[in-house]
C-alpha positions as a Markdown table, in Angstrom:
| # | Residue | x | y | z |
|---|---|---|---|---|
| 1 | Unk | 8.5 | -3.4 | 40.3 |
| 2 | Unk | 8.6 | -0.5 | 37.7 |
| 3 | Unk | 6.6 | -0.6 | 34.5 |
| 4 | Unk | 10.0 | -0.6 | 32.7 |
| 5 | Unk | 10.7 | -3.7 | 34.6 |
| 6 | Unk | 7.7 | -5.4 | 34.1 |
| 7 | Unk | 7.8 | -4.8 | 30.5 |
| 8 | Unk | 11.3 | -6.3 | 30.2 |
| 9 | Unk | 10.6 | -9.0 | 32.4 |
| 10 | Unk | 7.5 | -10.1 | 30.2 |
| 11 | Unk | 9.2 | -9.3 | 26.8 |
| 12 | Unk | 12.1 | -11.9 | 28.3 |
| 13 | Unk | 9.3 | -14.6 | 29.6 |
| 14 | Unk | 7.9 | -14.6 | 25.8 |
| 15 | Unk | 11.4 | -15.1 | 24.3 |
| 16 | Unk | 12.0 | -18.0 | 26.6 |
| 17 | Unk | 8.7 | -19.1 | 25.6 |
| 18 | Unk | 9.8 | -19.5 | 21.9 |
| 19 | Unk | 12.6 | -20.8 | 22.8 |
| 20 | Unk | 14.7 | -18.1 | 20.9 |
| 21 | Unk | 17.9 | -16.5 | 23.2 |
| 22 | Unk | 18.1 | -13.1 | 23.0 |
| 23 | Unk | 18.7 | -10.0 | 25.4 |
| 24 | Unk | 15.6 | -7.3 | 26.0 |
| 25 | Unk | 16.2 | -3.5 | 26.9 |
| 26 | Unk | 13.6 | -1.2 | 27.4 |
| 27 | Unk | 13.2 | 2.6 | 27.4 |
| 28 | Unk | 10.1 | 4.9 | 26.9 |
| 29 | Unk | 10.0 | 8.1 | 24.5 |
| 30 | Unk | 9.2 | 11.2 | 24.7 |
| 31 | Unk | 5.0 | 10.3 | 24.6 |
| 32 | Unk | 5.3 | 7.6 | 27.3 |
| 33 | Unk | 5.1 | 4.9 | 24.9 |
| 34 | Unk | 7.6 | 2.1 | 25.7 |
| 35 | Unk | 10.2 | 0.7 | 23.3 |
| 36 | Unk | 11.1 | -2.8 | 23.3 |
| 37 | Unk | 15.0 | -3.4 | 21.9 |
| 38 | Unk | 15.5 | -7.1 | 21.5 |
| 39 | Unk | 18.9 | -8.0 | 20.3 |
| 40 | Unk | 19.1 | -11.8 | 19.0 |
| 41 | Unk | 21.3 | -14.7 | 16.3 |
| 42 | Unk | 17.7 | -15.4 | 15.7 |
| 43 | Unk | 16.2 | -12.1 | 13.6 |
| 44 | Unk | 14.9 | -13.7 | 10.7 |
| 45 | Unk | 12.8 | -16.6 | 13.4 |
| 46 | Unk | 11.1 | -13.5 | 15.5 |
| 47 | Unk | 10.7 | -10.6 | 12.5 |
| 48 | Unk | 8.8 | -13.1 | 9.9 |
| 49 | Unk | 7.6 | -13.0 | 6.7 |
| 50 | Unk | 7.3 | -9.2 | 6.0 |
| 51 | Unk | 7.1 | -8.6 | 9.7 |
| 52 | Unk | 4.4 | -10.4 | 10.5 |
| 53 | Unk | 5.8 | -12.6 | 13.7 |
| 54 | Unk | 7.3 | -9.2 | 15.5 |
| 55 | Unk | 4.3 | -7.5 | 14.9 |
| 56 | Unk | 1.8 | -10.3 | 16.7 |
| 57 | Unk | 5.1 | -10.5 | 19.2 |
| 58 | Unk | 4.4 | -6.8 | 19.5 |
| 59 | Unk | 0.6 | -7.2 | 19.9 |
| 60 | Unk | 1.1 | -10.0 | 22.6 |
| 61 | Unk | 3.6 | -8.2 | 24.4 |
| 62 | Unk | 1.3 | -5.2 | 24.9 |
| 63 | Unk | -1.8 | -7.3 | 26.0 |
| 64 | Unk | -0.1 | -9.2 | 28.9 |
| 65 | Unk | 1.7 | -6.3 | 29.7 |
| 66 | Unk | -1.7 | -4.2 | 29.7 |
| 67 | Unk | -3.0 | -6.8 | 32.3 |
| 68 | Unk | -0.1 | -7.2 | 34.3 |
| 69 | Unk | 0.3 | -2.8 | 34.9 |
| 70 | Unk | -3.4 | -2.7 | 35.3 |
| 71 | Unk | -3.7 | -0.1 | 32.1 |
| 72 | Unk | -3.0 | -0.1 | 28.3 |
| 73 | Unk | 0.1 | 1.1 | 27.4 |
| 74 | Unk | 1.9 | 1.4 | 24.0 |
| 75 | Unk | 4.5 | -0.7 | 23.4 |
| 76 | Unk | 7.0 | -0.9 | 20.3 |
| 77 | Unk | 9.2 | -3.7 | 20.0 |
| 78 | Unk | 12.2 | -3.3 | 17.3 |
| 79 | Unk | 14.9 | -6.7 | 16.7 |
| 80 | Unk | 18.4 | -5.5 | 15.8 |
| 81 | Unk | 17.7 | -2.6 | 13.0 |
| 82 | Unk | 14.5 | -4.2 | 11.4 |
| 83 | Unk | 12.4 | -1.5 | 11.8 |
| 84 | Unk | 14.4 | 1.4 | 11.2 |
| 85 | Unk | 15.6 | -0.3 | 7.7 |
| 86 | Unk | 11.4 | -1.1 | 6.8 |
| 87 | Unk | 10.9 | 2.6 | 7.5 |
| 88 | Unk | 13.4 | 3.2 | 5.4 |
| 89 | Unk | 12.3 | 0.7 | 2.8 |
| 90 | Unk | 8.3 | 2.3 | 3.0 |
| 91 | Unk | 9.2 | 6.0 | 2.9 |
| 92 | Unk | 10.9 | 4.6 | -0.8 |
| 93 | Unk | 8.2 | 3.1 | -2.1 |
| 94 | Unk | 6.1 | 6.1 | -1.0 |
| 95 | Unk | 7.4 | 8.3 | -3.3 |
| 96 | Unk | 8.2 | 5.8 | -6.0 |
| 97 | Unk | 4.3 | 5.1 | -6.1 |
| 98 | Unk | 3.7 | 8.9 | -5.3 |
| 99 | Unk | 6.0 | 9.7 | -8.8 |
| 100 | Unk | 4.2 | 6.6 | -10.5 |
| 101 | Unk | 1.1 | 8.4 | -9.9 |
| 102 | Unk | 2.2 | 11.7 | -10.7 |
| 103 | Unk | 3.4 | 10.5 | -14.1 |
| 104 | Unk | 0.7 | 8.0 | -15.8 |
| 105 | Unk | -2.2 | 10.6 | -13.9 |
| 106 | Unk | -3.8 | 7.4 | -12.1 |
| 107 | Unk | -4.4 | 6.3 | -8.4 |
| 108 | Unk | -1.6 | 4.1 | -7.6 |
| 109 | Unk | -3.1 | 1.3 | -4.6 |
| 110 | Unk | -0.5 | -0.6 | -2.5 |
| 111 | Unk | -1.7 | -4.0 | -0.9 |
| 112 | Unk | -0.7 | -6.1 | 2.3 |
| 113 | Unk | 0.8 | -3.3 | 4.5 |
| 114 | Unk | 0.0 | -3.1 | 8.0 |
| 115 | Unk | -1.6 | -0.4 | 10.2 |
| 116 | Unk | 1.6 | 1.1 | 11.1 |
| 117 | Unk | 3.1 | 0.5 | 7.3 |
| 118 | Unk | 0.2 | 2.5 | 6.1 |
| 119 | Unk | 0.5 | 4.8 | 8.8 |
| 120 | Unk | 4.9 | 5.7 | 7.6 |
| 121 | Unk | 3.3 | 6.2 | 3.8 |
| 122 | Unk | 0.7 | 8.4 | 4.8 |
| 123 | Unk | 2.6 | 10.3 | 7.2 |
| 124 | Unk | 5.6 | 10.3 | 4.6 |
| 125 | Unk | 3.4 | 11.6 | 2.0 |
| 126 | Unk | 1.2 | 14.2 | 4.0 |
| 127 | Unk | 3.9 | 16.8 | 2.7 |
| 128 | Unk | 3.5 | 16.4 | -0.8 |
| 129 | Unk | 1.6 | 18.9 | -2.0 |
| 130 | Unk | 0.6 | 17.0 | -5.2 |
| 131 | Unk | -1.1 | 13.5 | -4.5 |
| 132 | Unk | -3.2 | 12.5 | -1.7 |
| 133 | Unk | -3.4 | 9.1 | 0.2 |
| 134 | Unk | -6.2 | 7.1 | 1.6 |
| 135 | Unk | -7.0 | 3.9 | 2.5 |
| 136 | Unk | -9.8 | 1.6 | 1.5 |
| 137 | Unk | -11.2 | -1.5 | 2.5 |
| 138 | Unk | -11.9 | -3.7 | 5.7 |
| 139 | Unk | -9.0 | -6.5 | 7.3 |
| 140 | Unk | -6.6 | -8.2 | 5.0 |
| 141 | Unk | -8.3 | -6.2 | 2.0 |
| 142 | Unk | -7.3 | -2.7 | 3.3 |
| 143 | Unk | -5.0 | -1.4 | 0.9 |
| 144 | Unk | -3.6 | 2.3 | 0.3 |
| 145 | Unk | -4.5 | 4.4 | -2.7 |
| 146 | Unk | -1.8 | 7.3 | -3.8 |
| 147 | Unk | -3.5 | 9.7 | -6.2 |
| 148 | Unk | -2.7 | 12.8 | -7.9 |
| 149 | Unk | -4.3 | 16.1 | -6.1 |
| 150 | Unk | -6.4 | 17.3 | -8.7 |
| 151 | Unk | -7.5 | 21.3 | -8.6 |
């Protein structure tokens, strides 16, 4: 069995799992990593509070499919549009805090994103010539600070 296989096969075993009915495609990109499409009634059930449920879905996914292939590999799981409309939502409030910052001359911090929501603000940001990002803290207190460059 192919890794695309196993992935989808896995992906479709923890659906079944949590009892929620859906239908699993997989494809890799362009730097291996593999992308999980899962196309369900049942969005709001395996997304979660700001994410939260697809991400550990996500995490879980990747650790028995680790074990099964015999190495780690990156996997991305997406339900309907979700992520593409967060991405969307992020890159927003990136330059909304980035302007906010910019105006009063103050750090601006954003709290309870994860990893990868820090990650679309940072990378959204790394153009902008006039404020810098960073992030602070340890676990659930990591937050993102936005601040204007200064010369």
């Amino acid at each position: 069995m192919d890794n695309l296989s196993v992935i989808k096969q896995t992906a479709e075993e923890l659906l079944t799992k949590l009892e929620i009915t859906g239908v699993v495609s997989v494809d890799s990109d362009e730097s291996g990593a593999f992308r999980v499409h899962i196309e369900t009634e049942e969005t709001g059930l395996l997304i979660g509070f700001h994410g939260r449920t697809l991400e550990s879905f996500q995490m879980i996914l990747g650790m028995i499919a680790g074990k099964k292939l015999g190495k780690w590999e990156r996997v991305y799981v997406n339900v309907g549009d979700y992520r593409e409309k967060r991405e969307e939502a992020l890159m927003y409030m990136a330059q909304r805090a980035a302007d906010r910052a910019l105006e009063s001359g103050r750090p601006v911090e954003l709290t309870r994103l994860s990893a990868s929501e820090r990650r679309v603000i940072h990378l959204t940001l790394s153009g902008d010539e006039r404020v810098k990002t960073e992030s602070e803290g340890e676990g659930l207190d990591r937050r993102l600070i936005i601040s204007p460059k200064t010369e």
